[in-house]
């Protein structure tokens, strides 16, 4: 195993069976990709919890947010041998030419006093509520800016995949800002301080035809309105990040520049992590980029699971030189690893 990342010996730190489903008729299939933050001497994770009804033999069923149905959910159900069904990816399927997700995700808090043992809340924290969220909320980043936590996450629906934002000061009262970046876009990580008076974000539009799944920067006067978009990192042919790239959590401020941990997938797809070093005064300038991954699927729980060969992060906490990365492994369980910021920077020299 590569030596840059020290995986917790207690990994996985949270599994689907350790969290309570949002309703008795639902089963949690996967815990994925948590946002991470500190609050009042505790470390919080904002988990992505992916559920579906307990599957019956010969049938496929998925929940869809629908405020007009009882309990706010309707169940899409079809026979598994229906010729209109294409079920080749564990995460998505098409039925009669229309795309669906196999699970519905919500966001849920889990808390820890030592950063290693987490207990998840019994109830969801944020769930899909409207037509732009009918296929759920996913992969929240948590940024702490001017005394408030800003949550940027993926809102999924038939209308596409876009970036939603919610803010909170106390993790009890939440203010919803709506969709701040329209489809197709995800992986939005906010910088935690202003640069030359502007807020900055990394984000990931998806090109159709021309372009691809590349990392972009944008800036904003108010965190709501984004402009001056620039493409700063593309996929690289025949490399570990040839298929898609996307930002992780908020870039880490170092004396050498903003250190951004990002995910890259190859064409299989196999998801690994790498680094971008961005200019402190102008984060649209890339100073350096990893040639090799800093972390790739190697442990058993990263190789097999709901969707195997995945290490994916959008949450970390910093303590001096140590970054503790929380990550989703195989789209099924939550894990942690520590890395040294100076050692990471040395890999870019
Ligand atoms: C991709 C994967 C899925 C996710 C959808 C929608 O297919 O990342 O896990 O549910 O996009 O965001």
Coordinates of C-alpha atoms and ligand atoms in Angstrom, one line a residue:
X1 CA 0.0 0.0 0.0
X2 CA 1.3 3.5 -0.7
X3 CA 2.7 5.3 2.3
X4 CA 1.4 8.8 1.9
X5 CA -2.0 8.0 3.5
X6 CA -2.3 6.3 6.9
X7 CA -5.6 4.7 6.9
X8 CA -7.4 4.4 10.3
X9 CA -6.9 0.8 11.6
X10 CA -10.6 1.0 12.6
X11 CA -11.8 1.5 8.9
X12 CA -14.6 1.4 7.9
X13 CA -15.7 3.9 10.6
X14 CA -19.3 3.8 9.6
X15 CA -21.3 1.2 7.7
X16 CA -24.9 1.2 6.4
X17 CA -26.0 -1.3 9.2
X18 CA -24.9 1.2 11.9
X19 CA -27.3 3.9 10.7
X20 CA -31.1 4.0 11.1
X21 CA -33.2 4.1 7.8
X22 CA -35.3 7.3 7.4
X23 CA -38.5 5.1 7.3
X24 CA -39.2 1.5 8.4
X25 CA -39.9 0.5 4.7
X26 CA -36.4 1.7 3.6
X27 CA -33.0 0.0 3.7
X28 CA -29.7 1.9 3.7
X29 CA -27.6 0.5 0.9
X30 CA -24.7 2.9 1.1
X31 CA -23.0 5.5 3.2
X32 CA -20.9 7.8 1.0
X33 CA -18.7 10.9 0.7
X34 CA -19.2 13.0 3.9
X35 CA -18.5 16.7 4.4
X36 CA -16.4 17.3 7.5
X37 CA -16.1 20.2 10.0
X38 CA -15.4 21.1 13.6
X39 CA -18.1 22.4 15.9
X40 CA -17.9 23.0 19.6
X41 CA -15.0 20.6 20.3
X42 CA -16.6 17.9 18.2
X43 CA -16.0 16.7 14.6
X44 CA -19.1 16.5 12.5
X45 CA -19.6 14.5 9.3
X46 CA -22.4 15.3 7.0
X47 CA -23.0 11.8 5.5
X48 CA -24.7 11.0 2.2
X49 CA -27.1 8.2 3.1
X50 CA -28.4 6.3 0.1
X51 CA -31.6 4.3 0.6
X52 CA -34.2 2.3 -1.4
X53 CA -37.0 -0.1 -0.4
X54 CA -36.0 -3.6 0.6
X55 CA -35.7 -5.2 -2.9
X56 CA -38.1 -8.1 -3.7
X57 CA -36.9 -10.9 -6.0
X58 CA -37.6 -10.2 -9.6
X59 CA -38.4 -6.5 -9.1
X60 CA -36.5 -3.2 -9.0
X61 CA -37.9 -0.3 -6.9
X62 CA -36.6 3.1 -6.1
X63 CA -37.9 6.0 -4.1
X64 CA -38.4 9.4 -5.7
X65 CA -39.2 12.7 -3.7
X66 CA -42.7 13.7 -4.5
X67 CA -44.4 16.3 -2.2
X68 CA -47.8 15.2 -3.5
X69 CA -47.4 11.6 -2.4
X70 CA -48.0 10.3 1.1
X71 CA -44.8 10.7 3.2
X72 CA -43.3 12.9 0.5
X73 CA -42.1 9.9 -1.5
X74 CA -43.4 7.8 -4.4
X75 CA -41.9 4.4 -5.3
X76 CA -41.0 3.7 -8.9
X77 CA -41.2 -0.1 -9.4
X78 CA -40.7 -2.4 -12.5
X79 CA -39.9 -6.0 -13.2
X80 CA -36.2 -6.8 -13.3
X81 CA -36.6 -8.7 -16.6
X82 CA -38.6 -5.8 -18.2
X83 CA -36.9 -5.3 -21.6
X84 CA -37.3 -1.5 -21.1
X85 CA -34.8 -1.7 -18.2
X86 CA -31.0 -1.2 -18.6
X87 CA -29.3 -2.0 -15.3
X88 CA -25.6 -2.2 -16.2
X89 CA -24.4 0.3 -13.5
X90 CA -25.1 -0.2 -9.8
X91 CA -25.7 3.5 -9.4
X92 CA -28.1 4.4 -12.2
X93 CA -30.4 2.7 -14.6
X94 CA -32.6 3.6 -17.6
X95 CA -36.2 2.6 -18.0
X96 CA -37.9 3.3 -21.3
X97 CA -35.1 5.7 -22.2
X98 CA -35.4 7.7 -19.0
X99 CA -32.6 7.8 -16.4
X100 CA -33.1 7.0 -12.7
X101 CA -30.8 6.5 -9.7
X102 CA -30.9 3.1 -8.0
X103 CA -31.0 4.8 -4.5
X104 CA -32.3 8.1 -3.1
X105 CA -29.7 10.0 -1.0
X106 CA -30.2 12.4 1.9
X107 CA -27.7 14.2 4.1
X108 CA -27.3 13.2 7.8
X109 CA -25.1 14.4 10.6
X110 CA -22.8 12.1 12.6
X111 CA -20.7 13.3 15.5
X112 CA -17.5 12.4 17.2
X113 CA -15.3 13.7 20.0
X114 CA -12.1 12.0 18.8
X115 CA -12.5 12.1 15.0
X116 CA -12.5 8.3 14.8
X117 CA -15.7 7.0 16.4
X118 CA -18.8 8.6 15.0
X119 CA -22.5 8.2 15.9
X120 CA -25.0 9.2 13.3
X121 CA -28.2 11.0 14.1
X122 CA -31.3 8.9 14.0
X123 CA -33.0 11.2 11.5
X124 CA -32.0 12.8 8.2
X125 CA -30.7 16.4 8.5
X126 CA -31.4 17.6 4.9
X127 CA -33.7 15.8 2.5
X128 CA -34.9 16.5 -1.0
X129 CA -37.9 18.8 -0.8
X130 CA -38.7 20.1 -4.3
X131 CA -38.7 19.3 -8.0
X132 CA -35.0 20.0 -8.4
X133 CA -34.2 17.5 -5.6
X134 CA -36.6 14.7 -6.6
X135 CA -33.7 12.2 -6.9
X136 CA -32.1 13.5 -3.7
X137 CA -29.1 15.4 -2.2
X138 CA -25.5 14.1 -2.5
X139 CA -21.9 14.7 -1.5
X140 CA -22.0 17.8 0.7
X141 CA -18.9 20.0 1.2
X142 CA -18.9 22.1 4.4
X143 CA -17.0 25.4 4.4
X144 CA -16.7 27.7 7.4
X145 CA -16.8 31.3 6.2
X146 CA -17.3 34.4 8.3
X147 CA -18.6 32.5 11.3
X148 CA -21.2 30.4 9.2
X149 CA -21.1 27.0 7.7
X150 CA -21.9 26.8 4.0
X151 CA -23.0 23.4 2.7
X152 CA -22.7 22.9 -1.1
X153 CA -24.1 19.7 -2.4
X154 CA -25.5 18.0 -5.5
X155 CA -29.2 18.4 -6.1
X156 CA -30.4 15.6 -8.5
X157 CA -33.6 15.4 -10.5
X158 CA -35.0 14.7 -13.9
X159 CA -34.0 18.3 -14.7
X160 CA -30.4 17.5 -14.1
X161 CA -27.6 17.6 -11.6
X162 CA -26.8 21.0 -10.1
X163 CA -25.2 22.6 -7.0
X164 CA -27.5 23.6 -4.0
X165 CA -26.4 25.6 -1.0
X166 CA -27.6 25.7 2.6
X167 CA -26.0 27.6 5.5
X168 CA -26.2 27.3 9.2
X169 CA -24.5 28.7 12.3
X170 CA -25.6 26.1 14.8
X171 CA -26.5 22.9 12.9
X172 CA -30.1 23.3 14.1
X173 CA -31.4 26.2 12.0
X174 CA -30.7 26.0 8.3
X175 CA -31.2 28.6 5.6
X176 CA -31.7 27.3 2.1
X177 CA -30.2 29.4 -0.6
X178 CA -31.5 27.3 -3.5
X179 CA -29.6 26.0 -6.5
X180 CA -26.6 28.3 -7.0
X181 CA -25.1 26.6 -10.1
X182 CA -27.4 25.0 -12.6
X183 CA -27.0 21.6 -14.3
X184 CA -24.9 19.9 -15.2
X185 CA -22.6 20.7 -12.3
X186 CA -21.4 19.1 -9.1
X187 CA -18.3 18.9 -6.8
X188 CA -18.5 22.6 -5.7
X189 CA -15.9 23.4 -3.0
X190 CA -15.8 26.9 -1.5
X191 CA -12.6 28.6 -0.5
X192 CA -12.9 29.5 3.2
X193 CA -11.6 33.0 2.8
X194 CA -12.0 35.9 0.4
X195 CA -9.2 36.5 -2.1
X196 CA -8.8 40.1 -3.1
X197 CA -12.3 40.8 -1.9
X198 CA -13.9 37.9 -3.9
X199 CA -15.3 34.6 -2.8
X200 CA -14.0 31.7 -4.8
X201 CA -15.2 28.2 -5.6
X202 CA -14.0 25.1 -7.5
X203 CA -16.8 23.5 -9.5
X204 CA -17.3 20.8 -12.1
X205 CA -19.5 21.3 -15.1
X206 CA -19.9 18.4 -17.5
X207 CA -19.3 19.1 -21.1
X208 CA -21.5 17.3 -23.7
X209 CA -19.7 16.7 -26.9
X210 CA -16.9 19.2 -26.7
X211 CA -15.3 19.5 -23.3
X212 CA -15.5 17.0 -20.5
X213 CA -15.7 16.6 -16.7
X214 CA -13.1 19.2 -15.8
X215 CA -12.4 21.4 -12.7
X216 CA -13.3 25.1 -13.0
X217 CA -12.9 28.1 -10.7
X218 CA -15.5 30.8 -10.3
X219 CA -15.7 33.9 -8.1
X220 CA -18.6 35.7 -6.5
X221 CA -19.4 38.9 -4.5
X222 CA -21.9 37.1 -2.2
X223 CA -21.6 33.2 -2.6
X224 CA -24.8 33.2 -4.5
X225 CA -23.9 34.7 -7.9
X226 CA -21.0 33.1 -9.7
X227 CA -19.0 34.4 -12.6
X228 CA -15.5 34.7 -14.2
X229 CA -15.5 31.0 -14.8
X230 CA -12.2 29.4 -15.8
X231 CA -11.3 25.8 -16.6
X232 CA -8.2 25.0 -14.5
X233 CA -7.7 21.2 -14.7
X234 CA -8.8 18.8 -17.4
X235 CA -8.6 15.0 -17.6
X236 CA -5.3 13.6 -18.9
X237 CA -5.1 10.8 -21.5
X238 CA -4.0 7.4 -20.4
X239 CA -3.6 8.6 -16.8
X240 CA -5.4 7.6 -13.5
X241 CA -7.5 10.8 -14.0
X242 CA -8.4 10.2 -17.7
X243 CA -12.2 9.9 -17.3
X244 CA -13.2 12.7 -15.0
X245 CA -11.9 15.0 -12.3
X246 CA -13.7 17.0 -9.6
X247 CA -12.8 18.9 -6.4
X248 CA -12.8 17.5 -2.9
X249 CA -13.3 19.7 0.1
X250 CA -12.3 23.4 0.6
X251 CA -8.7 24.0 -0.6
X252 CA -6.1 24.1 2.3
X253 CA -4.2 27.3 2.7
X254 CA -0.4 26.7 2.9
X255 CA 2.5 29.1 2.4
X256 CA 3.2 27.4 -0.9
X257 CA -0.4 28.0 -2.2
X258 CA -3.9 26.6 -1.9
X259 CA -3.6 22.8 -1.7
X260 CA -6.7 21.2 -3.3
X261 CA -7.3 17.4 -3.0
X262 CA -9.3 16.3 -6.0
X263 CA -10.7 13.0 -7.2
X264 CA -9.9 11.6 -10.6
X265 CA -11.4 8.5 -12.3
X266 CA -10.0 6.6 -15.2
X267 CA -12.1 5.0 -17.9
X268 CA -13.0 1.9 -15.9
X269 CA -14.0 3.9 -13.7
X270 CA -11.5 3.6 -10.8
X271 CA -11.6 6.7 -8.5
X272 CA -8.4 7.9 -6.9
X273 CA -7.2 11.1 -5.2
X274 CA -4.6 13.7 -6.4
X275 CA -3.5 17.3 -5.7
X276 CA -3.6 20.7 -7.3
X277 CA -1.5 23.5 -5.9
X278 CA -3.1 26.9 -6.7
X279 CA -1.6 30.4 -6.5
X280 CA -2.4 32.0 -3.2
X281 CA -3.3 35.4 -4.7
X282 CA -4.9 34.0 -7.9
X283 CA -6.3 30.5 -7.5
X284 CA -7.1 30.3 -11.2
X285 CA -3.3 29.7 -11.6
X286 CA -2.2 26.1 -11.2
X287 CA 1.3 25.9 -9.8
X288 CA 1.5 22.1 -9.7
X289 CA -0.5 18.9 -10.1
X290 CA 0.1 15.4 -9.0
X291 CA 1.3 13.0 -11.7
X292 CA 0.6 10.0 -9.5
X293 CA -2.4 9.6 -7.1
X294 CA -1.8 10.4 -3.4
X295 CA -4.4 7.7 -2.5
X296 CA -6.0 5.0 -4.7
X297 CA -8.2 2.0 -4.0
X298 CA -6.0 -0.6 -2.3
X299 CA -7.7 -1.8 0.9
X300 CA -10.3 -4.6 0.6
X301 CA -13.2 -2.2 1.5
X302 CA -12.0 0.2 -1.3
X303 CA -11.9 -2.6 -3.9
X304 CA -15.3 -4.2 -3.5
X305 CA -18.6 -2.9 -2.4
X306 CA -21.8 -1.3 -3.8
X307 CA -19.6 0.2 -6.6
X308 CA -16.0 -1.0 -6.2
X309 CA -12.6 0.6 -6.8
X310 CA -13.6 4.0 -5.3
X311 CA -11.9 6.3 -2.9
X312 CA -13.8 9.6 -3.0
X313 CA -13.4 12.5 -0.6
X314 CA -15.3 15.8 -0.1
X315 CA -14.5 16.3 3.6
X316 CA -11.4 16.8 5.7
X317 CA -10.3 18.5 8.9
X318 CA -6.9 20.1 9.5
X319 CA -4.8 19.9 12.7
X320 CA -1.4 21.6 12.2
X321 CA 0.4 19.6 9.6
X322 CA -2.1 16.8 9.6
X323 CA -5.1 16.6 7.3
X324 CA -7.6 13.9 8.2
X325 CA -9.4 12.9 5.1
X326 CA -12.8 11.4 5.5
X327 CA -13.8 9.4 2.4
X328 CA -16.3 7.1 0.9
X329 CA -14.9 3.7 0.0
X330 CA -16.5 1.6 -2.8
X331 CA -19.6 3.9 -2.6
X332 CA -20.7 1.9 0.5
X333 CA -18.8 2.7 3.7
X334 CA -17.1 5.7 5.4
X335 CA -13.4 5.6 6.2
X336 CA -10.7 7.9 7.4
X337 CA -7.0 8.5 6.7
X338 CA -4.3 11.0 7.9
X339 CA -1.8 12.6 5.6
X340 CA 1.0 15.2 6.2
X341 CA 0.5 18.5 4.4
X342 CA 4.3 19.0 4.1
X343 CA 4.8 15.6 2.7
X344 CA 2.0 16.1 0.2
X345 CA 3.6 19.4 -0.8
X346 CA 6.9 17.7 -1.3
X347 CA 5.4 15.3 -3.8
X348 CA 4.6 18.3 -6.0
X349 CA 8.1 19.8 -5.9
Ligands
LIG1 C1 -23.2 9.5 -10.8 C2 -22.7 8.8 -9.5 C3 -23.9 8.5 -8.6 C4 -24.8 9.7 -8.4 C5 -25.2 10.3 -9.8 C6 -26.0 11.6 -9.6 O1 -23.8 8.6 -11.6 O2 -21.9 9.7 -8.8 O3 -23.5 8.0 -7.4 O4 -25.9 9.3 -7.7 O5 -24.0 10.6 -10.5 O6 -25.2 12.6 -9.0

